[in-house]
């Protein structure tokens, strides 16, 4: 299956993507994760990306379109399908993705749109913790790690500071609607209620994907 997962920062894209990959074995392509890996390795692209991400701004389209195109051209994509997380994030990126997929002979089959009340997102992002060793995402209150856990084994994302989160939300709210409309017009969008328990959100996504398969 060739899929997008969309939603505001903190909507649960990464959390649900991990479950979708487990069950449906598609390749998870998160532009945010790709940028964070490049930042950790201090590559030229990573240094450039950091200057935008730390302010809650979007990385320029030409950079982002380039890394996605390169990834989608790899062999595993045609064999297993993909789940793009956090891309496209501007209408220009949506048009670039249409062109990339057409040039590769790949068809997009569905868009999972997780809808969450923006008021709850700050709480989700400020409580997010990520396991250093596995990269697995948790939440201090809503999805704590099992048992007595050691806080030192977890970190918080630099861009989860309240000032940065506010800017990320503004930027994403402003850019998001035309993208969803673009895909709605193609009949690809499946709206998912994101203000529910993590497992209930996944059960709703699973129903949609089982039908699509
Ligand atoms: P990116 O990494 O994509 O961040 P984002 O879109 O801001 O989304 P998040 O990863 O913060 O949230 P999520 O929806 O994955 O939520 P999660 O599952 O972790 O991008 C980061 C930056 O990179 C961007 O700001 C931009 O600068 C740059 N960038 C990336 N892509 C780009 C692009 N295409 N173009 C330009 N620039 C780009 O969940 C959040 C928390 O909530 C967790 O703690 C989780 O445990 C908890 N949670 C999840 N679901 C639930 C639930 N149902 N109930 C309660 N808690 C929940
Ligand atoms: Mg994410």
CSV table of C-alpha atoms and ligand atoms in Angstrom, one decimal:
chain,number,residue,atom,x,y,z
A,1,UNK,CA,0.0,0.0,0.0
A,2,UNK,CA,1.2,3.5,-0.8
A,3,UNK,CA,-0.1,5.9,1.9
A,4,UNK,CA,0.3,9.3,3.6
A,5,UNK,CA,-0.4,10.0,7.3
A,6,UNK,CA,-1.3,13.6,8.0
A,7,UNK,CA,-2.1,15.6,11.1
A,8,UNK,CA,-0.9,18.6,13.1
A,9,UNK,CA,2.3,18.3,15.3
A,10,UNK,CA,1.5,15.9,18.1
A,11,UNK,CA,-1.6,14.4,16.4
A,12,UNK,CA,0.0,11.0,16.7
A,13,UNK,CA,1.5,10.4,13.2
A,14,UNK,CA,4.6,8.8,14.4
A,15,UNK,CA,2.8,6.8,17.1
A,16,UNK,CA,0.3,5.4,14.6
A,17,UNK,CA,3.0,5.0,11.9
A,18,UNK,CA,4.9,2.5,14.1
A,19,UNK,CA,1.7,0.4,14.5
A,20,UNK,CA,0.9,0.6,10.8
A,21,UNK,CA,4.4,-0.6,9.9
A,22,UNK,CA,4.2,-3.5,12.4
A,23,UNK,CA,0.9,-4.7,10.9
A,24,UNK,CA,1.1,-3.8,7.2
A,25,UNK,CA,4.9,-3.9,6.6
A,26,UNK,CA,5.1,-0.7,4.5
A,27,UNK,CA,8.3,1.5,4.6
A,28,UNK,CA,7.9,4.4,7.1
A,29,UNK,CA,9.3,7.6,5.6
A,30,UNK,CA,9.3,10.4,8.1
A,31,UNK,CA,10.9,13.6,6.8
A,32,UNK,CA,11.2,14.8,10.4
A,33,UNK,CA,13.1,11.6,11.4
A,34,UNK,CA,15.3,12.0,8.3
A,35,UNK,CA,16.1,15.6,9.3
A,36,UNK,CA,16.8,14.6,12.9
A,37,UNK,CA,19.2,11.9,11.7
A,38,UNK,CA,21.0,14.3,9.5
A,39,UNK,CA,21.2,16.8,12.4
A,40,UNK,CA,22.7,14.2,14.7
A,41,UNK,CA,25.3,13.4,12.1
A,42,UNK,CA,25.9,17.1,11.5
A,43,UNK,CA,25.8,16.7,7.7
A,44,UNK,CA,25.5,19.8,5.5
A,45,UNK,CA,21.8,19.1,5.1
A,46,UNK,CA,21.4,18.5,8.8
A,47,UNK,CA,23.0,21.9,9.7
A,48,UNK,CA,20.7,23.7,7.3
A,49,UNK,CA,17.6,21.8,8.5
A,50,UNK,CA,18.4,22.6,12.2
A,51,UNK,CA,18.4,26.3,11.4
A,52,UNK,CA,14.7,26.0,10.4
A,53,UNK,CA,13.5,23.2,12.8
A,54,UNK,CA,14.8,25.0,15.9
A,55,UNK,CA,12.5,27.9,15.1
A,56,UNK,CA,9.5,25.8,14.3
A,57,UNK,CA,9.7,26.8,10.6
A,58,UNK,CA,9.6,24.5,7.6
A,59,UNK,CA,12.7,23.3,5.8
A,60,UNK,CA,12.7,24.8,2.3
A,61,UNK,CA,10.7,22.7,-0.3
A,62,UNK,CA,13.6,22.0,-2.6
A,63,UNK,CA,15.6,20.3,0.1
A,64,UNK,CA,12.6,18.3,1.4
A,65,UNK,CA,11.4,17.3,-2.1
A,66,UNK,CA,14.9,16.1,-3.0
A,67,UNK,CA,15.3,13.7,0.0
A,68,UNK,CA,11.8,12.3,-0.5
A,69,UNK,CA,12.3,11.7,-4.2
A,70,UNK,CA,15.6,9.9,-3.5
A,71,UNK,CA,14.0,7.7,-0.8
A,72,UNK,CA,10.9,6.8,-3.0
A,73,UNK,CA,13.2,5.7,-5.8
A,74,UNK,CA,14.8,3.0,-3.7
A,75,UNK,CA,14.0,-0.7,-4.5
A,76,UNK,CA,12.0,-1.6,-1.3
A,77,UNK,CA,9.3,0.9,-2.1
A,78,UNK,CA,7.8,-0.9,-5.1
A,79,UNK,CA,8.0,-4.2,-3.3
A,80,UNK,CA,6.5,-3.2,0.1
A,81,UNK,CA,4.8,0.2,-0.4
A,82,UNK,CA,5.3,3.3,1.8
A,83,UNK,CA,3.8,5.4,4.6
A,84,UNK,CA,4.9,9.0,4.2
A,85,UNK,CA,4.7,10.8,7.6
A,86,UNK,CA,5.1,14.6,7.7
A,87,UNK,CA,5.2,15.1,4.0
A,88,UNK,CA,3.8,16.8,2.0
A,89,UNK,CA,3.5,19.9,4.3
A,90,UNK,CA,3.0,22.6,1.6
A,91,UNK,CA,0.8,22.5,-1.5
A,92,UNK,CA,4.0,22.9,-3.5
A,93,UNK,CA,5.3,19.7,-1.9
A,94,UNK,CA,2.0,17.9,-2.7
A,95,UNK,CA,2.5,18.9,-6.4
A,96,UNK,CA,6.1,17.7,-6.3
A,97,UNK,CA,5.0,14.4,-4.8
A,98,UNK,CA,2.4,13.9,-7.6
A,99,UNK,CA,5.2,14.4,-10.1
A,100,UNK,CA,7.6,12.1,-8.3
A,101,UNK,CA,5.1,9.3,-8.0
A,102,UNK,CA,4.0,9.7,-11.7
A,103,UNK,CA,7.7,9.5,-12.8
A,104,UNK,CA,8.2,6.4,-10.7
A,105,UNK,CA,5.0,4.8,-11.9
A,106,UNK,CA,3.6,4.6,-8.3
A,107,UNK,CA,0.0,5.3,-7.4
A,108,UNK,CA,-1.0,6.9,-4.0
A,109,UNK,CA,-3.8,4.7,-2.5
A,110,UNK,CA,-4.9,6.5,0.7
A,111,UNK,CA,-4.4,9.5,3.0
A,112,UNK,CA,-4.9,8.9,6.7
A,113,UNK,CA,-5.9,12.3,8.2
A,114,UNK,CA,-5.7,12.3,12.0
A,115,UNK,CA,-7.9,15.1,13.4
A,116,UNK,CA,-7.1,16.4,16.9
A,117,UNK,CA,-8.3,19.4,18.8
A,118,UNK,CA,-5.3,21.8,18.6
A,119,UNK,CA,-5.8,22.7,22.3
A,120,UNK,CA,-4.6,19.3,23.4
A,121,UNK,CA,-1.5,19.3,21.3
A,122,UNK,CA,0.7,21.4,23.5
A,123,UNK,CA,0.1,19.0,26.4
A,124,UNK,CA,1.0,16.0,24.1
A,125,UNK,CA,4.2,17.5,22.9
A,126,UNK,CA,5.4,18.9,26.2
A,127,UNK,CA,5.0,15.4,27.8
A,128,UNK,CA,6.5,13.5,24.9
A,129,UNK,CA,9.6,11.4,25.8
A,130,UNK,CA,11.7,9.3,23.4
A,131,UNK,CA,13.7,6.2,24.3
A,132,UNK,CA,17.4,6.9,23.6
A,133,UNK,CA,18.2,3.4,22.5
A,134,UNK,CA,15.2,2.4,20.4
A,135,UNK,CA,13.8,5.7,19.3
A,136,UNK,CA,10.4,4.6,20.6
A,137,UNK,CA,8.0,7.4,21.5
A,138,UNK,CA,6.1,7.6,24.8
A,139,UNK,CA,4.2,10.2,26.8
A,140,UNK,CA,4.9,10.9,30.5
A,141,UNK,CA,1.1,10.7,31.3
A,142,UNK,CA,-0.8,9.4,28.3
A,143,UNK,CA,1.5,6.6,27.3
A,144,UNK,CA,4.2,6.0,29.9
A,145,UNK,CA,6.8,3.3,29.5
A,146,UNK,CA,6.0,0.0,31.3
A,147,UNK,CA,7.1,-0.4,35.0
A,148,UNK,CA,9.5,1.9,36.8
A,149,UNK,CA,11.4,3.7,34.1
A,150,UNK,CA,14.6,5.6,34.4
A,151,UNK,CA,14.2,9.2,33.1
A,152,UNK,CA,17.8,9.2,32.0
A,153,UNK,CA,17.1,6.6,29.3
A,154,UNK,CA,14.7,9.1,27.6
A,155,UNK,CA,15.1,12.5,25.9
A,156,UNK,CA,12.7,15.3,24.8
A,157,UNK,CA,12.9,16.8,21.4
A,158,UNK,CA,14.5,20.2,21.1
A,159,UNK,CA,11.5,21.5,19.1
A,160,UNK,CA,9.0,20.5,21.8
A,161,UNK,CA,9.7,23.7,23.8
A,162,UNK,CA,6.4,25.6,24.2
A,163,UNK,CA,7.6,28.7,22.2
A,164,UNK,CA,8.7,26.4,19.3
A,165,UNK,CA,5.5,24.3,19.5
A,166,UNK,CA,3.3,27.4,19.1
A,167,UNK,CA,5.1,28.4,15.9
A,168,UNK,CA,5.0,24.8,14.6
A,169,UNK,CA,1.3,24.7,15.1
A,170,UNK,CA,0.7,28.1,13.4
A,171,UNK,CA,2.8,27.1,10.4
A,172,UNK,CA,1.1,23.7,10.0
A,173,UNK,CA,-2.4,25.0,10.5
A,174,UNK,CA,-1.8,27.7,7.8
A,175,UNK,CA,-0.3,25.2,5.3
A,176,UNK,CA,-2.4,22.1,6.0
A,177,UNK,CA,-6.0,22.8,4.6
A,178,UNK,CA,-5.1,23.2,0.9
A,179,UNK,CA,-3.2,19.9,1.0
A,180,UNK,CA,-6.1,17.9,2.5
A,181,UNK,CA,-8.4,19.5,-0.1
A,182,UNK,CA,-6.0,18.5,-2.9
A,183,UNK,CA,-6.3,14.8,-1.8
A,184,UNK,CA,-10.0,15.1,-0.9
A,185,UNK,CA,-10.7,16.1,-4.5
A,186,UNK,CA,-9.0,12.8,-5.6
A,187,UNK,CA,-11.2,10.8,-3.1
A,188,UNK,CA,-8.2,9.6,-1.1
A,189,UNK,CA,-8.8,11.1,2.4
A,190,UNK,CA,-9.9,9.0,5.4
A,191,UNK,CA,-10.6,11.2,8.4
A,192,UNK,CA,-9.7,9.6,11.7
A,193,UNK,CA,-10.8,10.9,15.1
A,194,UNK,CA,-7.5,11.5,17.0
A,195,UNK,CA,-9.0,12.5,20.3
A,196,UNK,CA,-9.2,8.9,21.5
A,197,UNK,CA,-6.9,6.4,23.2
A,198,UNK,CA,-3.9,5.4,21.1
A,199,UNK,CA,-5.2,1.8,20.5
A,200,UNK,CA,-8.7,3.0,19.6
A,201,UNK,CA,-7.2,5.4,17.0
A,202,UNK,CA,-5.2,2.5,15.6
A,203,UNK,CA,-8.3,0.3,15.5
A,204,UNK,CA,-10.0,2.9,13.3
A,205,UNK,CA,-7.0,3.2,11.0
A,206,UNK,CA,-6.8,-0.6,10.8
A,207,UNK,CA,-10.4,-0.8,9.6
A,208,UNK,CA,-9.6,1.7,6.8
A,209,UNK,CA,-6.4,0.0,5.7
A,210,UNK,CA,-7.8,-3.6,5.8
A,211,UNK,CA,-10.5,-2.4,3.3
A,212,UNK,CA,-7.8,-0.7,1.1
A,213,UNK,CA,-5.5,-3.7,1.0
B,1,LIG,P1,8.1,16.2,12.4
B,1,LIG,O1,9.0,15.3,13.1
B,1,LIG,O2,7.2,15.6,11.3
B,1,LIG,O3,7.1,16.8,13.5
B,1,LIG,P2,5.6,17.3,13.6
B,1,LIG,O4,4.8,17.3,12.3
B,1,LIG,O5,5.6,18.5,14.3
B,1,LIG,O6,4.9,16.1,14.3
B,1,LIG,P3,5.4,15.4,15.6
B,1,LIG,O7,6.4,14.3,15.2
B,1,LIG,O8,5.8,16.3,16.6
B,1,LIG,O9,4.1,14.7,16.1
B,1,LIG,P4,3.4,13.3,15.7
B,1,LIG,O10,2.1,13.6,15.0
B,1,LIG,O11,4.3,12.4,15.0
B,1,LIG,O12,3.0,12.8,17.1
B,1,LIG,P5,3.6,11.6,18.1
B,1,LIG,O13,3.1,10.3,17.5
B,1,LIG,O14,5.0,11.8,18.3
B,1,LIG,O15,8.8,17.5,11.9
B,1,LIG,C1,9.7,18.3,12.7
B,1,LIG,C2,10.2,19.5,11.9
B,1,LIG,O16,10.9,19.0,10.8
B,1,LIG,C3,9.1,20.4,11.4
B,1,LIG,O17,8.7,21.3,12.3
B,1,LIG,C4,9.9,21.1,10.2
B,1,LIG,O18,10.7,22.1,10.6
B,1,LIG,C5,10.7,19.9,9.7
B,1,LIG,N1,10.0,19.2,8.6
B,1,LIG,C6,9.6,17.9,8.7
B,1,LIG,N2,8.9,17.5,7.5
B,1,LIG,C7,9.0,18.6,6.7
B,1,LIG,C8,8.5,18.9,5.5
B,1,LIG,N3,7.7,18.0,4.8
B,1,LIG,N4,8.7,20.2,4.9
B,1,LIG,C9,9.4,21.1,5.6
B,1,LIG,N5,9.9,20.9,6.8
B,1,LIG,C10,9.7,19.7,7.4
B,1,LIG,O19,2.8,11.9,19.4
B,1,LIG,C11,3.0,13.1,20.2
B,1,LIG,C12,2.9,12.7,21.7
B,1,LIG,O20,1.5,12.5,22.0
B,1,LIG,C13,3.7,11.5,22.1
B,1,LIG,O21,4.2,11.7,23.4
B,1,LIG,C14,2.6,10.4,22.1
B,1,LIG,O22,2.9,9.4,23.1
B,1,LIG,C15,1.4,11.1,22.5
B,1,LIG,N6,0.2,10.6,21.8
B,1,LIG,C16,0.1,10.1,20.5
B,1,LIG,N7,-1.2,9.7,20.3
B,1,LIG,C17,-1.9,10.0,21.4
B,1,LIG,C18,-3.3,9.8,21.8
B,1,LIG,N8,-4.2,9.3,20.9
B,1,LIG,N9,-3.7,10.2,23.0
B,1,LIG,C19,-2.8,10.8,23.9
B,1,LIG,N10,-1.5,10.9,23.6
B,1,LIG,C20,-1.0,10.6,22.4
B,2,LIG,MG1,6.3,12.5,14.3
